[in-house]
Short mmCIF file of C-alpha atoms and ligand atoms in Angstrom, two decimals:
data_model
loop_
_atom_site.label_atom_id
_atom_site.label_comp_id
_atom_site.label_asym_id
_atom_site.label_seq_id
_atom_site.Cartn_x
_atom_site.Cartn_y
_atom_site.Cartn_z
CA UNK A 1 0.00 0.00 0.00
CA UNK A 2 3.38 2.30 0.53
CA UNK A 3 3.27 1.91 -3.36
CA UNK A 4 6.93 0.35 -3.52
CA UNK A 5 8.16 3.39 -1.00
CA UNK A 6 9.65 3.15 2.31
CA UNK A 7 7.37 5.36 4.60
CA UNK A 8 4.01 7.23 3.77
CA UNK A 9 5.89 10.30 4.17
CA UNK A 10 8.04 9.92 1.10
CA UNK A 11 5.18 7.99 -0.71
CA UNK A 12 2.77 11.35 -0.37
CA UNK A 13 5.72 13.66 -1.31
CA UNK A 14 6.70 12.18 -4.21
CA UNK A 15 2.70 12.35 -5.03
CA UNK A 16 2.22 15.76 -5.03
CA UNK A 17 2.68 16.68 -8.73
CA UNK A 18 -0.68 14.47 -9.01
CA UNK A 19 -2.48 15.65 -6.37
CA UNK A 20 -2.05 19.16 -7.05
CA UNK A 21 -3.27 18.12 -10.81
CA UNK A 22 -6.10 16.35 -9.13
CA UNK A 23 -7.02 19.43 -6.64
CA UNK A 24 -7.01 21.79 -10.06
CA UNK A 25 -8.67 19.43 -12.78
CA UNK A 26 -12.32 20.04 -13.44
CA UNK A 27 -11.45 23.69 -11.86
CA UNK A 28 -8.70 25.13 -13.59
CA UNK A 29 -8.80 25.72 -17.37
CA UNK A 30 -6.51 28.21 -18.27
CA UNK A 31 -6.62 28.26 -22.10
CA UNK A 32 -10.21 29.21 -21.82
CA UNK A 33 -9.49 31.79 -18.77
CA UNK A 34 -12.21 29.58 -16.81
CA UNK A 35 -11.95 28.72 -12.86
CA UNK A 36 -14.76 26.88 -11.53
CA UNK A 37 -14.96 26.19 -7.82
CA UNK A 38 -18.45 24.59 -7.22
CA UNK A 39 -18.95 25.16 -3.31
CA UNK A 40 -17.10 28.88 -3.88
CA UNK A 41 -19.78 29.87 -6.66
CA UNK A 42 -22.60 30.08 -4.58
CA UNK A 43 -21.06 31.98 -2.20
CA UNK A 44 -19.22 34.34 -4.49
CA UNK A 45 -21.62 37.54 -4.00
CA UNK A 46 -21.11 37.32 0.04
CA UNK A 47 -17.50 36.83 -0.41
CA UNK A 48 -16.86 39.37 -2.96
CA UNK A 49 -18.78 41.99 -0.02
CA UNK A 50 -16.83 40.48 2.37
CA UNK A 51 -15.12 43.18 5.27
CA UNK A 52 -12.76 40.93 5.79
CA UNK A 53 -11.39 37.26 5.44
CA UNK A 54 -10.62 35.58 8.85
CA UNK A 55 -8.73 32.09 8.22
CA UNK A 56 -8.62 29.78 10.90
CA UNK A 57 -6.55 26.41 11.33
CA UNK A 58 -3.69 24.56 13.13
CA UNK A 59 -0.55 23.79 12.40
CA UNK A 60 0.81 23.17 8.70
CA UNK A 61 -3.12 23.99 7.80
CA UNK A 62 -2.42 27.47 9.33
CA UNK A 63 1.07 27.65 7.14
CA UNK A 64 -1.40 27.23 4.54
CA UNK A 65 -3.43 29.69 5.57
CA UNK A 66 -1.00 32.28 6.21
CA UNK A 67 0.28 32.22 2.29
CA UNK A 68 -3.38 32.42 1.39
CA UNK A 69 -3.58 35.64 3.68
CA UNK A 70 -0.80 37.12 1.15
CA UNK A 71 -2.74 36.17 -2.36
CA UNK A 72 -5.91 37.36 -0.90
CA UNK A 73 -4.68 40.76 -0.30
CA UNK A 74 -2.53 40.63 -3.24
CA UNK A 75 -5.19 39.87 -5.77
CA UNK A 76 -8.91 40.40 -4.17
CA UNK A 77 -7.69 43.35 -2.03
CA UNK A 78 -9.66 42.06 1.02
CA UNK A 79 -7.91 42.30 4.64
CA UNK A 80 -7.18 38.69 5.78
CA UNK A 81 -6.73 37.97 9.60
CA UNK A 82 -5.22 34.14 10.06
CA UNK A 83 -5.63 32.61 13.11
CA UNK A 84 -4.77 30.26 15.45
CA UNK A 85 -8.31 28.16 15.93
CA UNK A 86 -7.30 27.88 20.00
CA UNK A 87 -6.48 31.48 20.08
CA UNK A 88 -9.72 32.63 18.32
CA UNK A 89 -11.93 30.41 20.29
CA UNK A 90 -11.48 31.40 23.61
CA UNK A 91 -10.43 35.23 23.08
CA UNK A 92 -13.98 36.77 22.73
CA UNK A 93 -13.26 37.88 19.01
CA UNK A 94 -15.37 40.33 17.25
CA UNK A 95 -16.79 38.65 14.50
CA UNK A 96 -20.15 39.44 12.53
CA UNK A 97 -22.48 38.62 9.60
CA UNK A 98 -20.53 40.53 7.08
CA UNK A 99 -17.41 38.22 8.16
CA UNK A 100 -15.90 35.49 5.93
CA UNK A 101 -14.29 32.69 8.07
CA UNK A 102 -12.09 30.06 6.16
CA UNK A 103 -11.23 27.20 7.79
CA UNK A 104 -8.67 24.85 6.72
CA UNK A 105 -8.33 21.28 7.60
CA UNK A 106 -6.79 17.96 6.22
CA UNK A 107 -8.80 15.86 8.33
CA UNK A 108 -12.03 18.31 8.60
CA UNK A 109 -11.94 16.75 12.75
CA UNK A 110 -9.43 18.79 14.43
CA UNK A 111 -11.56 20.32 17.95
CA UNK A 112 -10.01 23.57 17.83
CA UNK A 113 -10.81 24.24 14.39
CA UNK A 114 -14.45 22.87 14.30
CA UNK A 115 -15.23 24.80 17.96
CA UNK A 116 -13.68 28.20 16.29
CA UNK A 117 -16.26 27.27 13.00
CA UNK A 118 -19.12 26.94 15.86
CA UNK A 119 -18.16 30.41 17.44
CA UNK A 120 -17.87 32.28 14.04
CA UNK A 121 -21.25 30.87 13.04
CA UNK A 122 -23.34 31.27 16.29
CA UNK A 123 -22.02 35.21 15.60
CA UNK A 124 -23.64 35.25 11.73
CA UNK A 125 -20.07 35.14 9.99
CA UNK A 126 -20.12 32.91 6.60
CA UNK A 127 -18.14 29.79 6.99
CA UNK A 128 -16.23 28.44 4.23
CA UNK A 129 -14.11 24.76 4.99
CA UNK A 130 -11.22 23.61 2.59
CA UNK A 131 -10.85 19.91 3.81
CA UNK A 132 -8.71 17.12 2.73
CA UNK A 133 -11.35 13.98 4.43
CA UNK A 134 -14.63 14.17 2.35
CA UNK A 135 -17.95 13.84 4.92
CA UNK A 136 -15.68 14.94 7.48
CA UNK A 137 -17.35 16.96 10.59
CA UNK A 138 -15.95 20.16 9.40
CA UNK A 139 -17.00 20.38 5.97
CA UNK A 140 -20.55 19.00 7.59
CA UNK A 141 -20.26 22.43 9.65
CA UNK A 142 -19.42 24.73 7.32
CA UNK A 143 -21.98 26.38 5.25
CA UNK A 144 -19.91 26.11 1.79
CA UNK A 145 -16.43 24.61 0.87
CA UNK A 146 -13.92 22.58 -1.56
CA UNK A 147 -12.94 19.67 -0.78
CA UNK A 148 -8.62 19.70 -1.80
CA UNK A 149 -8.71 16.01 -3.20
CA UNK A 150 -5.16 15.07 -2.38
CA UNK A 151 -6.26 11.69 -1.24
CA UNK A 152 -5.64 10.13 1.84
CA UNK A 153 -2.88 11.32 3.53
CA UNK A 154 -1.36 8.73 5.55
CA UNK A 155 1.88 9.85 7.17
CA UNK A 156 1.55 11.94 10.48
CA UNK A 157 3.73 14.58 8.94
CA UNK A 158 1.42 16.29 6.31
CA UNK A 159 2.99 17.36 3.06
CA UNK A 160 0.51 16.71 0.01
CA UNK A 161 -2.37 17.87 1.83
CA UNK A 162 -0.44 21.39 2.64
CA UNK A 163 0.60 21.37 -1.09
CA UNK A 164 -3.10 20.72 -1.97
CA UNK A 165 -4.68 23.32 0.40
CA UNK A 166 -2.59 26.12 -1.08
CA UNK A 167 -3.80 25.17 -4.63
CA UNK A 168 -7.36 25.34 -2.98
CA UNK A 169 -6.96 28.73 -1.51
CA UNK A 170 -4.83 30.33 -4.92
CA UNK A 171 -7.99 29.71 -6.84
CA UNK A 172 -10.34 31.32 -4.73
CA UNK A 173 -7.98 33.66 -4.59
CA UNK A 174 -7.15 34.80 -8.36
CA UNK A 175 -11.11 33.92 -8.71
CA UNK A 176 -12.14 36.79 -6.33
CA UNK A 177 -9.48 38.80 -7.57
CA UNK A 178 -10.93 38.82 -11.56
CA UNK A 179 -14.60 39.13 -10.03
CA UNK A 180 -13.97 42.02 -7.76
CA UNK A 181 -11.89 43.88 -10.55
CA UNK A 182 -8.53 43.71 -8.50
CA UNK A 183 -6.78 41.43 -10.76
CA UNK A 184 -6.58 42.86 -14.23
CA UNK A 185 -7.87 40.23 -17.44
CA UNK A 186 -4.42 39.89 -18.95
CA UNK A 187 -2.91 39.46 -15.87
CA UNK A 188 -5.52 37.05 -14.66
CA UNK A 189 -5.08 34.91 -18.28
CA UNK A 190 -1.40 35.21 -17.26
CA UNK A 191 -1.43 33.69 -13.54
CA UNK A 192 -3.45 30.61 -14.68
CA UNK A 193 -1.40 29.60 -17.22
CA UNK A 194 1.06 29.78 -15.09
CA UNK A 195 -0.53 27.68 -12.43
CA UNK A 196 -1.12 24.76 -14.51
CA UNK A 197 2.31 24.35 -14.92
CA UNK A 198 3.36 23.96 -10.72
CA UNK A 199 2.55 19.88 -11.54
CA UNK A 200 5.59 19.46 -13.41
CA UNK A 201 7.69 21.95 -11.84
CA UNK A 202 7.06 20.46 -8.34
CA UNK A 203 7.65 17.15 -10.46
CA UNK A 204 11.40 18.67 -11.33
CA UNK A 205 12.17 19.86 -7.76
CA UNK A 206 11.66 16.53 -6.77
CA UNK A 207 14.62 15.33 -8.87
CA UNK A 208 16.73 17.22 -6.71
CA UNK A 209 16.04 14.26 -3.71
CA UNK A 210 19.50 12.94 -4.10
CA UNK A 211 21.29 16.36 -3.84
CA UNK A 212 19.06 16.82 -0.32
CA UNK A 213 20.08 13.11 0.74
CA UNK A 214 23.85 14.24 0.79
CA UNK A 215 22.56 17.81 2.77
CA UNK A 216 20.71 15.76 5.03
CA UNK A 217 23.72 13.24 5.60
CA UNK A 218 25.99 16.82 6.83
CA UNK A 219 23.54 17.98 9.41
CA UNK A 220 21.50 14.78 10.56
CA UNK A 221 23.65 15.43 13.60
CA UNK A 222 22.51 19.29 14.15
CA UNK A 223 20.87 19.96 17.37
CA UNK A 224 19.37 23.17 16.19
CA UNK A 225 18.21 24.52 12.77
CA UNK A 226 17.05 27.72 11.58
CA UNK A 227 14.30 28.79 8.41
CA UNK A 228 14.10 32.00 7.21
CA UNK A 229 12.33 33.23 4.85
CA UNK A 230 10.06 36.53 3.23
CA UNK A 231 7.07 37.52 1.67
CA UNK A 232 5.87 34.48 0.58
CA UNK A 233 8.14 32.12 1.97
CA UNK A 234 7.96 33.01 5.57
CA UNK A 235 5.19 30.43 5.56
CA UNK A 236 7.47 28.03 3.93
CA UNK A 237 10.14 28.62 6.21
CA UNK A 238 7.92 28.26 9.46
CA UNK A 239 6.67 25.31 7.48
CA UNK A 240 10.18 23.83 7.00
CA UNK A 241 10.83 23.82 10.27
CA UNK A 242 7.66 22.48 11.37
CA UNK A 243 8.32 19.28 9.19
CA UNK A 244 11.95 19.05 10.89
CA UNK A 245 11.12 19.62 14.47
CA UNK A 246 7.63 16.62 14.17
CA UNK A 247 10.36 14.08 12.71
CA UNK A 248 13.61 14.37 13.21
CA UNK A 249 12.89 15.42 16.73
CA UNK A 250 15.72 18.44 16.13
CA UNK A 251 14.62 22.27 17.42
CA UNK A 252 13.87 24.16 14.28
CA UNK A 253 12.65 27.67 14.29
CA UNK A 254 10.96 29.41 11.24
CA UNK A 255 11.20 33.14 11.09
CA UNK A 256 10.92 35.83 8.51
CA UNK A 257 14.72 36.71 7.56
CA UNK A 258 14.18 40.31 8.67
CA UNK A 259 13.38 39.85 12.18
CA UNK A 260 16.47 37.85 12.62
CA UNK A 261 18.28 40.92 13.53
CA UNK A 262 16.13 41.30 16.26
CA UNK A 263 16.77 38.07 18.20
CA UNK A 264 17.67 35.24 16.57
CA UNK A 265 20.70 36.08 15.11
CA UNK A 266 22.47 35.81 18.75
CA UNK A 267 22.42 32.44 18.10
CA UNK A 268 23.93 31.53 14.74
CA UNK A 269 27.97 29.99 15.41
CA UNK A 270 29.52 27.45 13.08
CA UNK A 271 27.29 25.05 14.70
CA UNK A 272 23.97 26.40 13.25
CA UNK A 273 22.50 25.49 10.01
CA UNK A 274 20.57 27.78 8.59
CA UNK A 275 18.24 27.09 5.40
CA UNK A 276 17.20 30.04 3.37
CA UNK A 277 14.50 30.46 0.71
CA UNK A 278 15.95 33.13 -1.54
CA UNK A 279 14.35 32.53 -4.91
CA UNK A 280 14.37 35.26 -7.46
CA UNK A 281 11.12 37.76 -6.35
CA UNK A 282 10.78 41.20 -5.07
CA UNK A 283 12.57 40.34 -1.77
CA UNK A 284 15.61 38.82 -2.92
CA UNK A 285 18.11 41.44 -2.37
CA UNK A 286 16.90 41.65 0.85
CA UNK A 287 17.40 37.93 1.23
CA UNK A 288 20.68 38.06 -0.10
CA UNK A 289 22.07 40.82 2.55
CA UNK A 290 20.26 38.64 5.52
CA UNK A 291 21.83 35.50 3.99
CA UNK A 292 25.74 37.87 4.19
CA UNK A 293 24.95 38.28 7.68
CA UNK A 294 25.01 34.89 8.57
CA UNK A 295 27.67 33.85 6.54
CA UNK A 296 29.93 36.24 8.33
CA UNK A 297 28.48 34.80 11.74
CA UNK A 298 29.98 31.69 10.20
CA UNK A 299 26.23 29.78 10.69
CA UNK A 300 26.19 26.96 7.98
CA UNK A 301 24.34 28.25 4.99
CA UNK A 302 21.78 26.04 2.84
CA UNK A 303 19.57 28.18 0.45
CA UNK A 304 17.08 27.10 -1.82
CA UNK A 305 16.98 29.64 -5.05
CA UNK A 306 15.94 30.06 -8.37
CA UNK A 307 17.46 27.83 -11.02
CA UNK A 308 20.04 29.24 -12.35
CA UNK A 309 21.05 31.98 -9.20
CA UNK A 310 24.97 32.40 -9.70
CA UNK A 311 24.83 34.90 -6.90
CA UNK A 312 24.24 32.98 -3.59
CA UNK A 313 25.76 29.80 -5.08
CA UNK A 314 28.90 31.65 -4.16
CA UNK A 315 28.03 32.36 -0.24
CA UNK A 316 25.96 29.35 0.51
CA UNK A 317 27.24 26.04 1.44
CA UNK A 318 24.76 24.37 -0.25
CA UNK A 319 22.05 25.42 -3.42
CA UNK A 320 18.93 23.82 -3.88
CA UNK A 321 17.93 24.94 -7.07
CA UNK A 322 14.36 25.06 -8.10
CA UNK A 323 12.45 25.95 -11.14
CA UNK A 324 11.34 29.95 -11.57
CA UNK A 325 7.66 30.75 -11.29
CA UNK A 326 5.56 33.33 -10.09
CA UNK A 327 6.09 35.27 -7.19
CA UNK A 328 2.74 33.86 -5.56
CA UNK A 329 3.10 30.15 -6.74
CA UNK A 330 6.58 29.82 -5.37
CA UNK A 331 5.42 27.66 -1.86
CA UNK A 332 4.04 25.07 -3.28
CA UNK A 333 7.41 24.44 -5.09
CA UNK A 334 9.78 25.75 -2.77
CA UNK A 335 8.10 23.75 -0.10
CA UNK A 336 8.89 20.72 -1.44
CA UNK A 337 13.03 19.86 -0.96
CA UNK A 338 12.37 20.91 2.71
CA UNK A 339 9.92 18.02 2.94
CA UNK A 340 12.50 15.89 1.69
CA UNK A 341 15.51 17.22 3.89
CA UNK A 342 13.31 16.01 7.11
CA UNK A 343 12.09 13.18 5.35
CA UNK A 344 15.93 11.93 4.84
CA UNK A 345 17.66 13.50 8.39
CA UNK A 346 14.56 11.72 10.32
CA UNK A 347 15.23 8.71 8.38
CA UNK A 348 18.89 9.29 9.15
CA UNK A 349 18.57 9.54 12.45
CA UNK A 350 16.42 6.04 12.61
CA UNK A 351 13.05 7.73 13.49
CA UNK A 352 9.83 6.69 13.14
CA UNK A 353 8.75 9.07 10.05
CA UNK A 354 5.27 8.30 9.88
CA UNK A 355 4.12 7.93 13.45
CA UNK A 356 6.30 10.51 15.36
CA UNK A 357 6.30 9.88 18.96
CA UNK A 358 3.53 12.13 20.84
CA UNK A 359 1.70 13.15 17.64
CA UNK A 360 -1.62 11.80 15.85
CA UNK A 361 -3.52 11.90 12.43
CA UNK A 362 -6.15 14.00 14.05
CA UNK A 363 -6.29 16.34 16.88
CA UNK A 364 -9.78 15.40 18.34
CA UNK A 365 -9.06 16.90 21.58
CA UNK A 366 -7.87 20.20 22.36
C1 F6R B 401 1.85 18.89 10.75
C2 F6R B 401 0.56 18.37 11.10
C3 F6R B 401 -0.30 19.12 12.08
C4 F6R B 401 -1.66 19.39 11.44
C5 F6R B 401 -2.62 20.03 12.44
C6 F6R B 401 -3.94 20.38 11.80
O1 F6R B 401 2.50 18.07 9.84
O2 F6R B 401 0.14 17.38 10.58
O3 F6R B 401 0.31 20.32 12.46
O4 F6R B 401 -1.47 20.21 10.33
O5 F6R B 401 -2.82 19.16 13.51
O6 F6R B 401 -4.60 19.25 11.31
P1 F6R B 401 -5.76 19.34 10.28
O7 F6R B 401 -5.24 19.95 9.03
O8 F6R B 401 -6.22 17.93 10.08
O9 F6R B 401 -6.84 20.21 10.90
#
């Protein structure tokens, strides 16, 4: 049933160009400019008046939602909060009828996120569930939603299902964008294109598994790691380290590159890895300088880029380099060789990669 892999893990990585073809088909047809999300449809009108977005979720389904907090406000123009369901429950928030709640779930069970979907509604807001598990409670308490057909996810560590939710949420997102005027025809015609081409680029990146097996072989040993990240890929980078941390059992912190100056950097000696997504996009030089200030700190330096970046080849100790694509669509490729470095250190380091100790499938307590 591991389909001739080793663990789930790796079985559901190496997936992904499929199930982000299967999340898109019937949805996404870019030669005819069309995007058809059946659950979004109905709701488009109330969405499109929306005040605001509020995304709720836990863990990697929050990562999700926080890059779908920066293509919401880059193409519909909307203000996006993204929360954390435990911290919205219980805090009293001010939430109304002309509020648009998205909740994200793999499993559509996880407490925290169905009680925050119970709160939001009993207060009028419009709930919207993106769920992996079809007839799952959450999508049975939401009033509208799209299911992100990655199929089952087995492995405790999700990957395809994160990949799969962020397909989800860049529809809806270049959707509202062309229906509330913010994102311009051509430019519209432009992005989809575009996005029917992550399947084989996420297909390329995962070429690039050997090249992480020999990473993962330098720094199984690490006690510490560090992601960093901007725009985005702070997601990705908190994401990153997420994966690490669950199965390789090493401390990991994601942050976005800039606030390193403000904390983090104390830490970074010859002893600290520190992985970097610095693809080509309108942060780079940014990322570059942060990426300087490490190296002279003497902190280990492995940085995925864009293929063909000649620049930070020649400060890093290691390139990852990934196929160039828009600024927006970058996660769900980017994403990708960081699943496989924890994959291969937690292997490495003879861990149990699909059942981490302490952790479940579903969180159905809080
Ligand atoms: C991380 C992971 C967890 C889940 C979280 C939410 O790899 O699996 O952080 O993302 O428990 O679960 P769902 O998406 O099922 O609500």
């Amino acid at each position: 049933e591991k389909g001739g892999y080793e663990h789930f893990m790796l079985k559901e990585i190496n997936e992904q160009p499929r199930s982000i073809a299967d999340c898109m088909r019937g949805r996404l047809d870019a030669k005819n400019g069309r995007l058809v999300l059946g659950g979004f449809r109905d709701y488009m009108n109330k969405f499109q008046n929306a005040d605001r977005i509020i995304i709720t979720a836990c863990g990697t389904s929050w990562h999700a939602g926080l890059v779908a907090e920066y293509l919401f406000e880059e193409f519909a123009r909307i203000p996006v909060e993204v929360e954390y369901a435990s911290e919205f429950r219980y805090r009293n928030p001010v939430v109304n009828e002309r509020d648009f709640i998205i909740a994200i779930s793999q499993s559509g069970e996880t407490a925290d996120t169905l009680a925050a979907i119970e709160l939001a509604k009993s207060k009028g807001a419009t709930i919207f569930g993106v769920c992996n598990v079809v007839g799952s409670s959450i999508p049975r308490a939401t009033h509208a939603g799209s299911y992100t057909h990655a199929g089952p996810e087995i492995g405790v560590a999700s990957t395809k299902a994160f990949t799969a939710q962020i397909s989800v949420l860049t529809m809806m997102a270049l959707k509202l964008g062309y229906q509330r005027g913010t994102l311009p025809e051509n430019r519209y015609m432009q992005l989809l294109s575009e996005l029917e081409t992550i399947p084989s680029k996420v297909e390329k990146a995962l070429q690039l598994n050997d090249k992480i097996k020999e990473i993962a072989a330098e720094f199984k040993d690490a006690r510490n790691f560090l992601y960093l990240g901007r725009g985005y890929n702070f997601p990705v980078a908190l994401e990153g380290a997420l994966k690490l941390k669950e199965i390789s059992y090493i401390h990991a912190e994601g942050y976005p590159a800039a606030e390193m100056k403000h904390g983090p950097i104390a830490l970074i000696d010859e002893e600290m890895p520190v992985v970097f997504i610095a693809t080509k996009d309108s942060s780079y030089e940014k990322v570059v300088s942060n990426i300087q200030e490490v190296k002279a700190r003497k902190g280990k330096i492995i940085a995925v880029v864009t293929e063909g970046d000649t620049t930070v080849r020649h400060m890093a100790d290691h390139v990852i380099e990934i196929p160039e694509t828009e600024e927006a669509f970058v996660p769900l490729v980017a994403v990708v060789p960081l699943q496989q470095l924890s994959y291969h250190i937690a292997v490495m380091r003879g861990c149990n990669v699909d059942q981490p100790r302490n952790l479940a499938k579903s969180v159905t307590v809080e």
